[in-house]
Amino acid sequence: MIIDAKLLYFILDNTPAEQNIMLVGKHGIGKSRILEDYYSAKGRKVVTLFLGQMSDPGDLIGLPEKNNQTGRTDFMPPYWFPVDDKPVVLFLDELNRARPEVLQTVMDLTLNRKLAGKSLPKGSRIISAVNNGNEYQLTDLDPALVSRFNIYEFSPTVEDWLEWAENSGIDGRIISFISENPDFLDEADIQDESNNFERHPDRRSWERTSEIIKNVRTLTNNHRVLIGGIIGNRATSFFFEFISQSQIPTAKEVLEDDFEQILHELESLESINLVELNESVAKYLDYLGKSVDDTKVAGQNDSSDELEHVFSNLNKYLDFLENENRKELMTHFISLFDSKKFHNAQALIFEKQTDIFYRMFDRLKEV
């Protein structure tokens, strides 16, 4: 059965910890990242083991040592093994790229939750990921091992990735490009097997690209060459053509950069572009609201100075929208907050800047 990210979350929430889960899918679609983000938000520790990189069972179960009291051999716990008796999520990545001798060790782990006689803490969960496709060098899995997993073919949608990208601060130009050109998100699916060195984009490579360009306002030909080595020449050409035609500032730039420098770009935008920007700003505020809420749960302090600058820019953006020629765009922007979709943004504005909150919602009553 094929599942997307939302179905995966439902499965994780409703499957008993004692039942193992196997996710089948191509590399680079974000299996490990999605699991780490999901469980980290719940305060659960995720331990990722790349079984394909283990050359010996000792990498998994630890090294033997002599017990001087009993005269017998014990195994020292490996570096990852929990010693605080708190349950963990054990993510066995590349299960079907592991050596047969490593897989034998996994058998006892998946059935009895034990390694060399040591038990995982109660409530621990085991999730594995396997690659499928003819392009991989894979190990045949023992049917007895496979039978110990609930198996799902995992194929997160473009919408799943776009939602994650918005919440993770991926460069807005990339988000806009993938929104309009979704086929380029996982173009690695069409990779030429005869040339392993020909790059094609996948979700992981777009994230790497974002890390390079997110603080660079103007991309040069040197950036074009740099990015070509990450997502491939074809995707790079389409991406650069797209951003050369679209001069819409990102929500992050509007709210966090020098607003006066952005203003002349805003004034040159068409209404359809500003509708898109309105939605991006609302999403980014919602992301900030969730981040502030998460820091409270973790007992950390929020960055009040940064938020003060964000709200200063938000006020200036509202001033910009209140221009006589843009009143409908002002109405559109405020109406976005009259739903549960951006409840984190509503809470953030209400808690941190009541003046802006009443400015927006008093106007909403007039609509």
XYZ file of C-alpha atoms in Angstrom:
367
model
C 0.000 0.000 0.000
C 1.345 3.429 -0.994
C 1.247 6.075 1.714
C 2.094 9.768 1.858
C 3.436 11.738 4.839
C 0.034 12.352 6.445
C -0.853 8.658 6.298
C 2.586 7.853 7.715
C 1.904 10.108 10.719
C -1.412 8.307 11.291
C 0.329 4.930 11.118
C 3.053 6.010 13.549
C 0.457 7.298 16.012
C -1.732 4.203 15.860
C 0.745 1.325 15.594
C 1.781 -0.222 18.940
C 5.475 0.294 19.706
C 5.967 -3.485 19.779
C 5.099 -3.738 16.081
C 7.914 -2.957 13.639
C 7.358 -0.757 10.596
C 9.159 -0.992 7.241
C 9.111 1.866 4.732
C 9.874 0.995 1.117
C 10.910 3.782 -1.225
C 13.600 5.412 -3.301
C 16.581 7.236 -1.824
C 16.430 10.981 -1.322
C 12.674 11.225 -0.644
C 13.187 12.234 2.983
C 12.374 9.053 4.915
C 14.905 9.640 7.684
C 14.363 13.423 7.818
C 10.596 13.090 8.137
C 10.927 10.559 10.962
C 13.526 12.615 12.817
C 11.466 15.810 12.571
C 8.260 14.027 13.566
C 9.616 12.327 16.669
C 11.870 15.209 17.711
C 8.784 17.421 17.868
C 7.336 14.881 20.297
C 10.462 14.885 22.433
C 11.455 11.370 21.382
C 15.042 10.459 20.611
C 15.686 8.992 17.159
C 18.737 6.770 16.671
C 19.571 6.264 12.988
C 21.779 3.313 12.027
C 22.981 3.006 8.431
C 23.173 -0.762 8.168
C 24.619 -0.624 4.666
C 27.773 0.943 6.124
C 28.320 -1.754 8.765
C 30.958 -4.307 7.868
C 30.628 -6.519 10.920
C 27.956 -7.483 13.503
C 30.209 -5.868 16.117
C 29.296 -2.482 14.615
C 25.744 -3.162 15.724
C 26.003 -5.172 18.944
C 29.255 -3.768 20.362
C 32.697 -5.290 20.998
C 33.317 -8.378 23.172
C 35.152 -8.114 26.487
C 35.936 -10.506 29.289
C 33.840 -10.220 32.433
C 36.430 -10.579 35.218
C 33.779 -11.622 37.746
C 32.214 -14.417 35.727
C 35.134 -15.243 33.455
C 32.722 -15.115 30.517
C 32.511 -12.890 27.488
C 30.230 -9.852 27.591
C 29.561 -7.287 24.918
C 30.178 -3.615 25.590
C 27.062 -1.614 24.628
C 27.576 0.183 21.290
C 27.712 3.980 21.274
C 24.057 4.344 20.312
C 22.505 1.956 22.820
C 20.282 3.817 25.344
C 21.643 3.672 28.875
C 19.082 5.969 30.556
C 16.210 3.473 30.213
C 14.244 5.976 28.111
C 12.484 4.574 25.030
C 14.003 5.410 21.654
C 12.969 5.229 18.024
C 15.517 2.986 16.348
C 15.643 3.720 12.623
C 17.378 0.978 10.649
C 18.186 2.648 7.347
C 19.339 0.748 4.251
C 18.157 -2.565 5.708
C 18.365 -4.345 2.370
C 21.898 -3.063 1.754
C 23.258 -4.669 4.927
C 25.598 -7.665 4.911
C 23.937 -11.035 5.625
C 25.856 -11.407 8.908
C 24.557 -8.011 10.072
C 21.014 -9.005 9.140
C 21.280 -12.075 11.356
C 21.886 -9.773 14.298
C 18.864 -7.699 13.314
C 16.671 -10.809 13.535
C 16.897 -10.988 17.347
C 16.568 -7.218 17.635
C 13.305 -7.080 15.686
C 11.761 -10.113 17.384
C 12.855 -9.801 21.004
C 14.023 -6.161 21.229
C 17.415 -7.473 22.360
C 21.045 -7.153 21.287
C 23.594 -9.541 22.806
C 21.272 -10.099 25.745
C 20.590 -6.402 26.403
C 17.017 -5.206 26.007
C 15.889 -1.940 24.500
C 13.934 0.238 26.963
C 10.237 -0.538 27.116
C 8.248 1.494 24.623
C 11.070 1.676 22.081
C 10.044 1.459 18.449
C 11.891 -0.065 15.492
C 11.408 1.370 12.001
C 13.373 0.244 8.965
C 13.761 1.694 5.494
C 14.603 -0.223 2.347
C 15.371 1.027 -1.147
C 13.572 -0.419 -4.128
C 14.589 -0.218 -7.759
C 17.024 -1.841 -10.165
C 19.639 0.897 -9.693
C 20.602 -0.299 -6.204
C 22.949 -3.086 -5.097
C 20.655 -4.878 -2.681
C 20.719 -7.867 -0.354
C 17.834 -10.331 -0.470
C 16.020 -10.241 2.848
C 15.100 -13.412 4.713
C 11.303 -13.924 4.605
C 11.403 -14.570 8.356
C 12.889 -11.111 8.880
C 10.454 -9.421 6.496
C 7.508 -11.044 8.287
C 8.403 -9.132 11.453
C 7.481 -5.796 9.877
C 4.321 -3.987 8.853
C 5.288 -2.922 5.333
C 4.283 0.282 3.535
C 5.449 1.790 0.268
C 6.299 5.365 1.177
C 5.906 8.030 -1.475
C 5.522 11.527 0.023
C 3.682 13.920 -2.257
C 4.927 17.205 -3.638
C 2.454 18.916 -1.290
C 4.045 17.074 1.656
C 7.426 18.438 0.673
C 6.185 21.974 0.062
C 4.583 22.073 3.504
C 7.789 20.779 5.071
C 9.868 23.248 3.050
C 7.771 26.218 4.225
C 8.145 25.144 7.853
C 11.871 24.423 7.520
C 12.982 27.709 6.007
C 13.819 26.395 2.539
C 14.650 29.275 0.199
C 11.449 30.808 -1.144
C 12.693 30.767 -4.749
C 13.010 27.000 -4.582
C 9.541 26.639 -3.043
C 8.014 28.809 -5.773
C 9.881 26.925 -8.489
C 8.761 23.492 -7.252
C 5.198 24.768 -6.769
C 5.042 25.603 -10.471
C 7.331 22.803 -11.683
C 6.594 19.792 -9.437
C 8.227 17.330 -11.852
C 11.615 18.732 -10.876
C 11.270 17.734 -7.220
C 12.126 14.080 -7.830
C 13.623 14.141 -11.297
C 16.163 11.592 -10.003
C 13.467 9.040 -10.840
C 14.446 9.358 -14.501
C 18.174 9.094 -13.879
C 20.161 7.454 -16.658
C 21.480 4.184 -15.202
C 24.349 4.192 -17.714
C 25.798 7.375 -16.205
C 25.868 7.416 -12.405
C 27.643 10.788 -12.400
C 24.865 12.667 -14.197
C 23.139 14.698 -11.493
C 19.375 14.997 -11.227
C 17.450 16.776 -8.465
C 15.825 15.068 -5.534
C 14.469 16.371 -2.235
C 17.815 16.056 -0.516
C 19.649 17.997 -3.246
C 17.097 20.837 -3.157
C 17.721 21.179 0.563
C 21.480 21.380 -0.077
C 20.859 24.011 -2.745
C 18.786 26.048 -0.307
C 21.601 26.010 2.251
C 23.855 27.666 -0.331
C 21.537 30.313 -1.777
C 19.155 31.268 1.041
C 21.321 34.219 2.103
C 22.279 35.206 -1.446
C 19.929 37.751 -2.991
C 21.400 37.797 -6.505
C 22.666 34.574 -8.064
C 25.605 34.807 -10.462
C 26.978 32.532 -13.178
C 29.350 31.108 -10.579
C 26.337 30.104 -8.503
C 24.900 28.492 -11.620
C 27.945 26.237 -11.923
C 27.894 25.494 -8.197
C 24.220 24.540 -8.202
C 24.631 22.479 -11.371
C 26.790 20.043 -9.420
C 23.943 19.544 -6.937
C 20.752 19.311 -9.009
C 22.180 18.808 -12.503
C 22.526 21.113 -15.485
C 19.005 20.665 -16.858
C 17.230 21.498 -13.603
C 19.642 24.376 -13.002
C 18.832 25.922 -16.388
C 15.087 25.795 -15.731
C 15.552 27.085 -12.174
C 17.650 30.085 -13.250
C 15.241 30.915 -16.068
C 12.397 30.806 -13.548
C 14.007 33.137 -11.004
C 15.112 35.556 -13.722
C 11.449 35.982 -14.685
C 10.155 36.117 -11.136
C 11.347 38.948 -8.926
C 8.974 38.259 -6.047
C 10.758 38.686 -2.710
C 10.421 35.794 -0.300
C 8.360 36.063 2.883
C 11.554 35.756 4.897
C 13.028 38.754 3.065
C 9.889 40.821 3.580
C 9.785 40.135 7.315
C 13.470 39.923 8.216
C 15.472 42.080 5.785
C 15.640 45.863 5.443
C 12.059 46.613 4.378
C 12.949 49.904 2.699
C 15.231 48.051 0.286
C 12.457 45.561 -0.515
C 9.749 48.224 -0.951
C 10.619 49.223 -4.506
C 10.421 45.564 -5.557
C 7.006 45.220 -3.944
C 5.705 48.286 -5.746
C 6.651 46.786 -9.107
C 4.707 43.552 -8.523
C 1.400 42.732 -10.140
C -1.645 41.855 -8.065
C -1.348 38.137 -8.779
C 2.219 38.204 -7.446
C 1.133 40.006 -4.284
C -1.605 37.426 -3.676
C 1.103 34.778 -3.775
C 3.308 36.849 -1.472
C 0.432 37.374 0.976
C 0.061 33.624 1.354
C 3.810 33.146 1.759
C 3.971 35.802 4.489
C 1.057 34.175 6.325
C 2.749 30.766 6.113
C 6.033 32.169 7.369
C 4.344 33.865 10.328
C 2.649 30.570 11.110
C 6.029 28.837 10.990
C 7.464 31.444 13.388
C 4.477 30.976 15.698
C 5.010 27.234 15.816
C 8.750 27.727 16.425
C 8.072 30.056 19.367
C 5.586 27.554 20.773
C 8.118 24.732 20.442
C 10.775 26.728 22.301
C 8.338 27.209 25.179
C 7.653 23.479 25.327
C 11.399 22.855 25.394
C 11.846 25.447 28.169
C 13.965 27.737 25.987
C 13.803 31.495 25.456
C 12.510 32.928 22.195
C 14.572 35.500 20.296
C 12.515 38.588 21.175
C 14.801 40.994 19.305
C 14.331 39.090 16.055
C 10.566 38.957 16.564
C 10.468 42.695 17.208
C 12.087 43.284 13.805
C 9.640 40.869 12.170
C 6.661 42.732 13.603
C 8.134 46.070 12.610
C 8.350 44.819 9.025
C 4.861 43.317 9.251
C 3.501 46.745 10.184
C 5.284 48.254 7.190
C 3.898 45.538 4.944
C 0.383 46.338 6.181
C 1.055 50.015 5.442
C 2.081 49.031 1.930
C -1.120 47.003 1.427
C -3.332 49.806 2.740
C -2.503 51.953 -0.274
C -5.673 52.994 -2.130
C -4.771 50.811 -5.113
C -4.154 47.714 -3.002
C -7.120 47.635 -0.596
C -8.378 44.343 -2.031
C -4.953 42.839 -1.402
C -5.096 44.083 2.188
C -8.473 42.385 2.577
C -7.074 39.194 1.069
C -4.086 39.180 3.410
C -6.126 39.696 6.565
C -8.774 37.158 5.503
C -6.068 34.480 5.420
C -5.926 34.650 9.219
C -9.665 34.120 9.598
C -9.240 30.338 9.536
C -7.643 27.550 11.526
C -4.976 27.141 8.864
C -2.768 29.862 10.345
C -3.726 29.558 14.015
C -0.047 29.611 15.084
C 0.365 32.991 13.363
C -2.795 34.316 15.045
C -1.556 33.244 18.466
C 1.889 34.730 17.849
C 0.528 38.126 16.791
C -2.006 38.224 19.633
C 0.598 37.356 22.272
C 3.494 39.465 21.027
C 1.897 42.424 19.225
C -1.674 43.169 20.255
C -1.632 46.483 18.359
C -1.059 44.672 15.077
C -3.586 42.004 16.062
C -6.375 44.541 16.581
C -5.311 46.492 13.505
C -5.801 43.373 11.407
C -8.870 41.941 13.028
C -10.736 45.204 13.374
C -10.312 45.518 9.635
C -11.519 41.949 9.229
C -14.828 42.856 10.883
C -15.387 45.438 8.182
C -15.114 42.859 5.411
